[in-house]
Short mmCIF file of N, CA and C in Angstrom, two decimals:
data_model
loop_
_atom_site.label_atom_id
_atom_site.label_comp_id
_atom_site.label_asym_id
_atom_site.label_seq_id
_atom_site.Cartn_x
_atom_site.Cartn_y
_atom_site.Cartn_z
N MET A 1 4.15 18.18 21.06
CA MET A 1 5.19 17.78 20.14
C MET A 1 5.90 16.51 20.63
N GLN A 2 5.97 16.32 21.96
CA GLN A 2 6.65 15.14 22.49
C GLN A 2 5.87 13.86 22.21
N ARG A 3 4.61 13.97 21.88
CA ARG A 3 3.77 12.79 21.66
C ARG A 3 3.69 12.39 20.19
N LEU A 4 4.40 13.09 19.33
CA LEU A 4 4.39 12.74 17.91
C LEU A 4 5.14 11.43 17.69
N PRO A 5 4.68 10.60 16.77
CA PRO A 5 5.41 9.37 16.47
C PRO A 5 6.70 9.69 15.71
N SER A 6 7.66 8.79 15.79
CA SER A 6 8.88 8.99 15.03
C SER A 6 8.74 8.42 13.61
N HIS A 7 7.73 7.56 13.40
CA HIS A 7 7.53 6.94 12.09
C HIS A 7 6.05 6.97 11.75
N ILE A 8 5.76 7.49 10.57
CA ILE A 8 4.39 7.50 10.04
C ILE A 8 4.42 6.75 8.71
N ALA A 9 3.45 5.88 8.51
CA ALA A 9 3.32 5.16 7.25
C ALA A 9 1.95 5.47 6.65
N ILE A 10 1.94 5.72 5.37
CA ILE A 10 0.70 6.07 4.67
C ILE A 10 0.53 5.15 3.47
N ILE A 11 -0.64 4.54 3.38
CA ILE A 11 -0.98 3.74 2.21
C ILE A 11 -1.64 4.69 1.21
N MET A 12 -0.98 4.90 0.11
CA MET A 12 -1.50 5.83 -0.90
C MET A 12 -2.51 5.07 -1.76
N ASP A 13 -3.77 5.40 -1.58
CA ASP A 13 -4.82 4.67 -2.25
C ASP A 13 -5.96 5.63 -2.58
N GLY A 14 -6.57 5.42 -3.72
CA GLY A 14 -7.78 6.16 -4.05
C GLY A 14 -7.62 7.31 -5.02
N ASN A 15 -6.40 7.58 -5.50
CA ASN A 15 -6.22 8.69 -6.44
C ASN A 15 -7.00 8.47 -7.72
N GLY A 16 -6.96 7.24 -8.24
CA GLY A 16 -7.69 6.94 -9.48
C GLY A 16 -9.19 7.05 -9.30
N ARG A 17 -9.70 6.52 -8.19
CA ARG A 17 -11.14 6.61 -7.92
C ARG A 17 -11.58 8.07 -7.74
N TRP A 18 -10.74 8.86 -7.06
CA TRP A 18 -11.04 10.27 -6.87
C TRP A 18 -11.17 10.97 -8.22
N ALA A 19 -10.24 10.68 -9.12
CA ALA A 19 -10.27 11.30 -10.45
C ALA A 19 -11.52 10.89 -11.21
N LYS A 20 -11.87 9.60 -11.16
CA LYS A 20 -13.06 9.10 -11.85
C LYS A 20 -14.31 9.82 -11.34
N GLU A 21 -14.40 10.02 -10.03
CA GLU A 21 -15.55 10.73 -9.44
C GLU A 21 -15.66 12.15 -9.96
N LYS A 22 -14.53 12.72 -10.34
CA LYS A 22 -14.51 14.08 -10.89
C LYS A 22 -14.66 14.10 -12.40
N GLY A 23 -14.85 12.91 -13.00
CA GLY A 23 -15.02 12.83 -14.44
C GLY A 23 -13.72 12.88 -15.22
N GLU A 24 -12.61 12.62 -14.54
CA GLU A 24 -11.29 12.66 -15.17
C GLU A 24 -10.74 11.24 -15.30
N ASP A 25 -9.65 11.10 -16.05
CA ASP A 25 -9.04 9.76 -16.12
C ASP A 25 -8.16 9.55 -14.89
N ARG A 26 -7.77 8.31 -14.67
CA ARG A 26 -7.05 7.92 -13.46
C ARG A 26 -5.73 8.67 -13.30
N LEU A 27 -5.05 8.95 -14.40
CA LEU A 27 -3.76 9.64 -14.32
C LEU A 27 -3.90 11.03 -13.70
N TYR A 28 -5.02 11.68 -13.95
CA TYR A 28 -5.30 12.98 -13.34
C TYR A 28 -5.21 12.87 -11.82
N GLY A 29 -5.75 11.80 -11.27
CA GLY A 29 -5.69 11.57 -9.83
C GLY A 29 -4.28 11.34 -9.34
N HIS A 30 -3.52 10.57 -10.12
CA HIS A 30 -2.13 10.31 -9.72
C HIS A 30 -1.30 11.59 -9.74
N LEU A 31 -1.54 12.44 -10.72
CA LEU A 31 -0.82 13.73 -10.80
C LEU A 31 -1.12 14.58 -9.57
N HIS A 32 -2.38 14.60 -9.15
CA HIS A 32 -2.73 15.37 -7.95
C HIS A 32 -2.20 14.70 -6.69
N GLY A 33 -2.03 13.40 -6.73
CA GLY A 33 -1.44 12.69 -5.60
C GLY A 33 -0.02 13.14 -5.34
N VAL A 34 0.71 13.47 -6.39
CA VAL A 34 2.09 13.96 -6.25
C VAL A 34 2.11 15.25 -5.44
N GLU A 35 1.15 16.12 -5.69
CA GLU A 35 1.07 17.37 -4.94
C GLU A 35 0.83 17.09 -3.46
N SER A 36 -0.07 16.14 -3.18
CA SER A 36 -0.35 15.77 -1.79
C SER A 36 0.89 15.21 -1.11
N VAL A 37 1.62 14.36 -1.83
CA VAL A 37 2.84 13.76 -1.28
C VAL A 37 3.84 14.86 -0.93
N ARG A 38 4.02 15.81 -1.81
CA ARG A 38 4.96 16.90 -1.56
C ARG A 38 4.58 17.63 -0.26
N ASN A 39 3.31 17.93 -0.09
CA ASN A 39 2.86 18.62 1.12
C ASN A 39 3.06 17.77 2.37
N ILE A 40 2.79 16.48 2.26
CA ILE A 40 2.94 15.57 3.40
C ILE A 40 4.41 15.45 3.80
N VAL A 41 5.28 15.29 2.82
CA VAL A 41 6.71 15.16 3.10
C VAL A 41 7.23 16.42 3.78
N GLU A 42 6.90 17.57 3.24
CA GLU A 42 7.38 18.82 3.84
C GLU A 42 6.81 19.02 5.23
N GLY A 43 5.52 18.71 5.41
CA GLY A 43 4.90 18.86 6.73
C GLY A 43 5.49 17.91 7.76
N ALA A 44 5.72 16.67 7.37
CA ALA A 44 6.30 15.69 8.29
C ALA A 44 7.70 16.12 8.72
N ALA A 45 8.49 16.60 7.76
CA ALA A 45 9.84 17.06 8.09
C ALA A 45 9.79 18.25 9.05
N GLU A 46 8.89 19.19 8.79
CA GLU A 46 8.77 20.36 9.66
C GLU A 46 8.37 19.97 11.08
N LEU A 47 7.55 18.93 11.22
CA LEU A 47 7.11 18.48 12.54
C LEU A 47 8.19 17.68 13.29
N GLY A 48 9.21 17.25 12.57
CA GLY A 48 10.28 16.48 13.20
C GLY A 48 10.08 14.97 13.13
N ILE A 49 9.21 14.52 12.24
CA ILE A 49 9.03 13.08 12.04
C ILE A 49 10.33 12.55 11.45
N LYS A 50 10.85 11.45 11.99
CA LYS A 50 12.13 10.92 11.53
C LYS A 50 11.98 9.99 10.32
N TYR A 51 10.87 9.25 10.23
CA TYR A 51 10.66 8.30 9.13
C TYR A 51 9.24 8.45 8.61
N LEU A 52 9.14 8.59 7.30
CA LEU A 52 7.84 8.64 6.63
C LEU A 52 7.86 7.58 5.53
N THR A 53 7.00 6.59 5.65
CA THR A 53 6.92 5.54 4.64
C THR A 53 5.65 5.74 3.84
N LEU A 54 5.81 5.75 2.52
CA LEU A 54 4.68 5.88 1.61
C LEU A 54 4.52 4.58 0.84
N TYR A 55 3.44 3.87 1.10
CA TYR A 55 3.14 2.64 0.36
C TYR A 55 2.54 3.08 -0.97
N ALA A 56 3.37 3.09 -2.00
CA ALA A 56 3.02 3.75 -3.25
C ALA A 56 2.58 2.81 -4.37
N PHE A 57 3.18 1.61 -4.46
CA PHE A 57 2.90 0.75 -5.61
C PHE A 57 3.08 -0.71 -5.19
N SER A 58 1.96 -1.39 -4.95
CA SER A 58 2.03 -2.79 -4.50
C SER A 58 2.22 -3.72 -5.70
N THR A 59 2.54 -4.98 -5.40
CA THR A 59 2.68 -5.96 -6.49
C THR A 59 1.35 -6.14 -7.22
N GLU A 60 0.24 -5.92 -6.54
CA GLU A 60 -1.07 -6.01 -7.20
C GLU A 60 -1.25 -4.93 -8.27
N ASN A 61 -0.56 -3.81 -8.10
CA ASN A 61 -0.67 -2.72 -9.08
C ASN A 61 -0.11 -3.11 -10.44
N TRP A 62 0.73 -4.16 -10.50
CA TRP A 62 1.24 -4.62 -11.79
C TRP A 62 0.11 -5.20 -12.65
N ASN A 63 -1.06 -5.47 -12.05
CA ASN A 63 -2.20 -6.00 -12.80
C ASN A 63 -3.02 -4.91 -13.48
N ARG A 64 -2.68 -3.67 -13.28
CA ARG A 64 -3.39 -2.56 -13.91
C ARG A 64 -3.07 -2.57 -15.41
N PRO A 65 -3.86 -1.82 -16.19
CA PRO A 65 -3.56 -1.73 -17.63
C PRO A 65 -2.15 -1.20 -17.88
N LYS A 66 -1.48 -1.72 -18.89
CA LYS A 66 -0.10 -1.35 -19.20
C LYS A 66 0.06 0.17 -19.36
N LEU A 67 -0.90 0.79 -19.99
CA LEU A 67 -0.84 2.24 -20.19
C LEU A 67 -0.78 2.98 -18.85
N GLU A 68 -1.56 2.52 -17.88
CA GLU A 68 -1.55 3.17 -16.56
C GLU A 68 -0.23 2.90 -15.84
N ILE A 69 0.26 1.66 -15.91
CA ILE A 69 1.54 1.33 -15.27
C ILE A 69 2.66 2.17 -15.87
N ASP A 70 2.70 2.25 -17.19
CA ASP A 70 3.74 3.05 -17.86
C ASP A 70 3.65 4.51 -17.42
N ALA A 71 2.43 5.03 -17.32
CA ALA A 71 2.25 6.42 -16.89
C ALA A 71 2.71 6.61 -15.45
N LEU A 72 2.40 5.65 -14.58
CA LEU A 72 2.84 5.75 -13.18
C LEU A 72 4.36 5.70 -13.06
N MET A 73 4.98 4.82 -13.84
CA MET A 73 6.44 4.71 -13.79
C MET A 73 7.09 6.00 -14.32
N HIS A 74 6.52 6.55 -15.38
CA HIS A 74 7.02 7.83 -15.92
C HIS A 74 6.85 8.93 -14.88
N LEU A 75 5.71 8.96 -14.22
CA LEU A 75 5.45 9.97 -13.19
C LEU A 75 6.43 9.82 -12.03
N LEU A 76 6.75 8.58 -11.68
CA LEU A 76 7.71 8.35 -10.60
C LEU A 76 9.08 8.89 -10.98
N VAL A 77 9.55 8.60 -12.18
CA VAL A 77 10.86 9.10 -12.64
C VAL A 77 10.85 10.62 -12.68
N GLN A 78 9.81 11.18 -13.25
CA GLN A 78 9.69 12.63 -13.37
C GLN A 78 9.71 13.29 -11.98
N THR A 79 8.97 12.72 -11.05
CA THR A 79 8.88 13.29 -9.71
C THR A 79 10.21 13.18 -8.97
N ILE A 80 10.85 12.02 -9.05
CA ILE A 80 12.14 11.85 -8.39
C ILE A 80 13.16 12.85 -8.92
N THR A 81 13.21 12.99 -10.23
CA THR A 81 14.15 13.92 -10.86
C THR A 81 13.89 15.35 -10.40
N LYS A 82 12.62 15.73 -10.38
CA LYS A 82 12.25 17.10 -10.01
C LYS A 82 12.46 17.36 -8.51
N GLU A 83 12.19 16.37 -7.67
CA GLU A 83 12.19 16.59 -6.23
C GLU A 83 13.53 16.33 -5.54
N THR A 84 14.50 15.72 -6.21
CA THR A 84 15.79 15.45 -5.58
C THR A 84 16.44 16.71 -5.02
N PRO A 85 16.48 17.82 -5.77
CA PRO A 85 17.07 19.04 -5.19
C PRO A 85 16.34 19.49 -3.92
N LYS A 86 15.03 19.33 -3.89
CA LYS A 86 14.24 19.71 -2.71
C LYS A 86 14.56 18.79 -1.53
N LEU A 87 14.76 17.51 -1.81
CA LEU A 87 15.16 16.58 -0.74
C LEU A 87 16.52 16.99 -0.17
N MET A 88 17.43 17.36 -1.05
CA MET A 88 18.75 17.80 -0.60
C MET A 88 18.64 19.08 0.24
N GLN A 89 17.86 20.02 -0.26
CA GLN A 89 17.68 21.30 0.44
C GLN A 89 17.08 21.08 1.83
N ASN A 90 16.17 20.12 1.95
CA ASN A 90 15.49 19.87 3.22
C ASN A 90 16.15 18.76 4.05
N ASN A 91 17.32 18.28 3.60
CA ASN A 91 18.10 17.29 4.35
C ASN A 91 17.31 15.99 4.56
N ILE A 92 16.59 15.55 3.51
CA ILE A 92 15.77 14.34 3.58
C ILE A 92 16.42 13.24 2.77
N ARG A 93 16.54 12.09 3.38
CA ARG A 93 17.14 10.91 2.74
C ARG A 93 16.03 10.07 2.12
N LEU A 94 16.27 9.56 0.92
CA LEU A 94 15.32 8.67 0.25
C LEU A 94 15.80 7.23 0.40
N ALA A 95 14.86 6.34 0.70
CA ALA A 95 15.14 4.90 0.76
C ALA A 95 13.94 4.18 0.14
N THR A 96 14.11 2.92 -0.18
CA THR A 96 13.01 2.13 -0.73
C THR A 96 12.91 0.80 0.00
N ILE A 97 11.71 0.24 -0.04
CA ILE A 97 11.48 -1.13 0.38
C ILE A 97 10.61 -1.77 -0.69
N GLY A 98 10.63 -3.07 -0.72
CA GLY A 98 9.86 -3.80 -1.73
C GLY A 98 10.80 -4.43 -2.75
N ASN A 99 10.21 -5.07 -3.72
CA ASN A 99 10.97 -5.76 -4.76
C ASN A 99 11.34 -4.78 -5.87
N THR A 100 12.28 -3.92 -5.59
CA THR A 100 12.65 -2.88 -6.56
C THR A 100 13.36 -3.47 -7.78
N ASP A 101 13.81 -4.73 -7.70
CA ASP A 101 14.40 -5.38 -8.87
C ASP A 101 13.38 -5.56 -9.99
N SER A 102 12.10 -5.52 -9.65
CA SER A 102 11.07 -5.71 -10.66
C SER A 102 10.68 -4.41 -11.38
N LEU A 103 11.25 -3.30 -10.94
CA LEU A 103 10.95 -2.01 -11.57
C LEU A 103 11.67 -1.89 -12.91
N PRO A 104 11.10 -1.14 -13.84
CA PRO A 104 11.78 -0.92 -15.12
C PRO A 104 13.17 -0.30 -14.88
N PRO A 105 14.14 -0.62 -15.73
CA PRO A 105 15.52 -0.13 -15.54
C PRO A 105 15.63 1.39 -15.36
N LYS A 106 14.88 2.16 -16.12
CA LYS A 106 14.96 3.62 -16.01
C LYS A 106 14.49 4.08 -14.63
N VAL A 107 13.46 3.44 -14.12
CA VAL A 107 12.95 3.79 -12.79
C VAL A 107 14.00 3.43 -11.73
N ALA A 108 14.50 2.20 -11.80
CA ALA A 108 15.50 1.74 -10.83
C ALA A 108 16.74 2.63 -10.85
N SER A 109 17.18 3.02 -12.02
CA SER A 109 18.36 3.86 -12.17
C SER A 109 18.14 5.23 -11.52
N ASN A 110 16.99 5.83 -11.78
CA ASN A 110 16.70 7.15 -11.21
C ASN A 110 16.54 7.07 -9.69
N LEU A 111 15.93 6.01 -9.22
CA LEU A 111 15.80 5.82 -7.78
C LEU A 111 17.18 5.72 -7.13
N LYS A 112 18.04 4.90 -7.73
CA LYS A 112 19.39 4.70 -7.19
C LYS A 112 20.16 6.02 -7.14
N LYS A 113 20.06 6.82 -8.18
CA LYS A 113 20.75 8.12 -8.20
C LYS A 113 20.29 8.99 -7.03
N CYS A 114 18.98 9.03 -6.82
CA CYS A 114 18.44 9.86 -5.74
C CYS A 114 18.82 9.29 -4.38
N ILE A 115 18.74 7.98 -4.23
CA ILE A 115 19.11 7.33 -2.97
C ILE A 115 20.57 7.61 -2.66
N ASP A 116 21.44 7.47 -3.65
CA ASP A 116 22.87 7.73 -3.45
C ASP A 116 23.13 9.19 -3.11
N LYS A 117 22.46 10.08 -3.81
CA LYS A 117 22.69 11.52 -3.60
C LYS A 117 22.23 11.96 -2.21
N THR A 118 21.13 11.38 -1.72
CA THR A 118 20.57 11.80 -0.44
C THR A 118 21.03 10.95 0.75
N ALA A 119 21.94 10.02 0.51
CA ALA A 119 22.33 9.03 1.52
C ALA A 119 22.82 9.63 2.83
N ASN A 120 23.43 10.78 2.80
CA ASN A 120 23.99 11.38 4.03
C ASN A 120 23.05 12.38 4.69
N ASN A 121 21.85 12.55 4.15
CA ASN A 121 20.89 13.48 4.76
C ASN A 121 20.33 12.88 6.04
N THR A 122 20.05 13.73 7.03
CA THR A 122 19.73 13.24 8.36
C THR A 122 18.43 13.76 8.98
N ARG A 123 17.79 14.72 8.37
CA ARG A 123 16.60 15.30 8.99
C ARG A 123 15.44 14.32 9.05
N MET A 124 15.22 13.61 7.95
CA MET A 124 14.13 12.65 7.87
C MET A 124 14.47 11.63 6.80
N THR A 125 13.95 10.40 6.96
CA THR A 125 14.09 9.39 5.92
C THR A 125 12.72 9.16 5.31
N LEU A 126 12.64 9.37 4.01
CA LEU A 126 11.43 9.12 3.23
C LEU A 126 11.59 7.75 2.59
N VAL A 127 10.73 6.82 2.95
CA VAL A 127 10.80 5.46 2.43
C VAL A 127 9.65 5.25 1.44
N LEU A 128 10.00 4.89 0.21
CA LEU A 128 8.99 4.56 -0.79
C LEU A 128 8.86 3.04 -0.86
N ALA A 129 7.66 2.54 -0.62
CA ALA A 129 7.38 1.12 -0.78
C ALA A 129 6.91 0.91 -2.21
N LEU A 130 7.72 0.19 -2.97
CA LEU A 130 7.46 -0.01 -4.40
C LEU A 130 7.51 -1.50 -4.71
N SER A 131 6.52 -1.96 -5.45
CA SER A 131 6.40 -3.37 -5.79
C SER A 131 6.49 -4.21 -4.51
N TYR A 132 5.70 -3.82 -3.53
CA TYR A 132 5.71 -4.47 -2.23
C TYR A 132 4.51 -5.41 -2.08
N SER A 133 4.67 -6.37 -1.21
CA SER A 133 3.57 -7.23 -0.79
C SER A 133 3.97 -7.87 0.52
N SER A 134 2.99 -8.29 1.28
CA SER A 134 3.30 -8.95 2.56
C SER A 134 4.04 -10.26 2.31
N ARG A 135 3.66 -10.98 1.27
CA ARG A 135 4.32 -12.24 0.94
C ARG A 135 5.80 -11.99 0.62
N TRP A 136 6.08 -10.96 -0.18
CA TRP A 136 7.46 -10.64 -0.54
C TRP A 136 8.25 -10.28 0.72
N GLU A 137 7.65 -9.47 1.61
CA GLU A 137 8.32 -9.07 2.83
C GLU A 137 8.69 -10.28 3.69
N ILE A 138 7.79 -11.24 3.82
CA ILE A 138 8.05 -12.41 4.65
C ILE A 138 9.16 -13.27 4.05
N THR A 139 9.13 -13.47 2.76
CA THR A 139 10.11 -14.36 2.13
C THR A 139 11.47 -13.71 1.90
N ASN A 140 11.52 -12.39 1.90
CA ASN A 140 12.78 -11.71 1.64
C ASN A 140 13.26 -10.89 2.83
#
């Protein structure tokens, strides 16, 4: 346990391809990705990881079809709304990195509510990387 890192970062990639391999549409993969994220967050908190960063939506993802982007943004709002009580119960703080100003207003508003509500939680910080890129990180 003493050799565990204090920060783990995961690049969330391949949900759409996984779904296609199963003969499903890409959103099916993203929906199952939410289940995986829930398990990872709970497991990391139980192990005592202090920071978990999930690279969830890069600036390149804005090039996907509008229907998929809209579905992903809806899924993000739905998940944040549903999981905020669980974050509170587990003493997990939510934070974001990336160009969150580029997110749709409804997404940004829901993120802010959850970030504000969980601001004083101390067990673990869950960082969502949204609309991120290395270029954006360097310049900002």
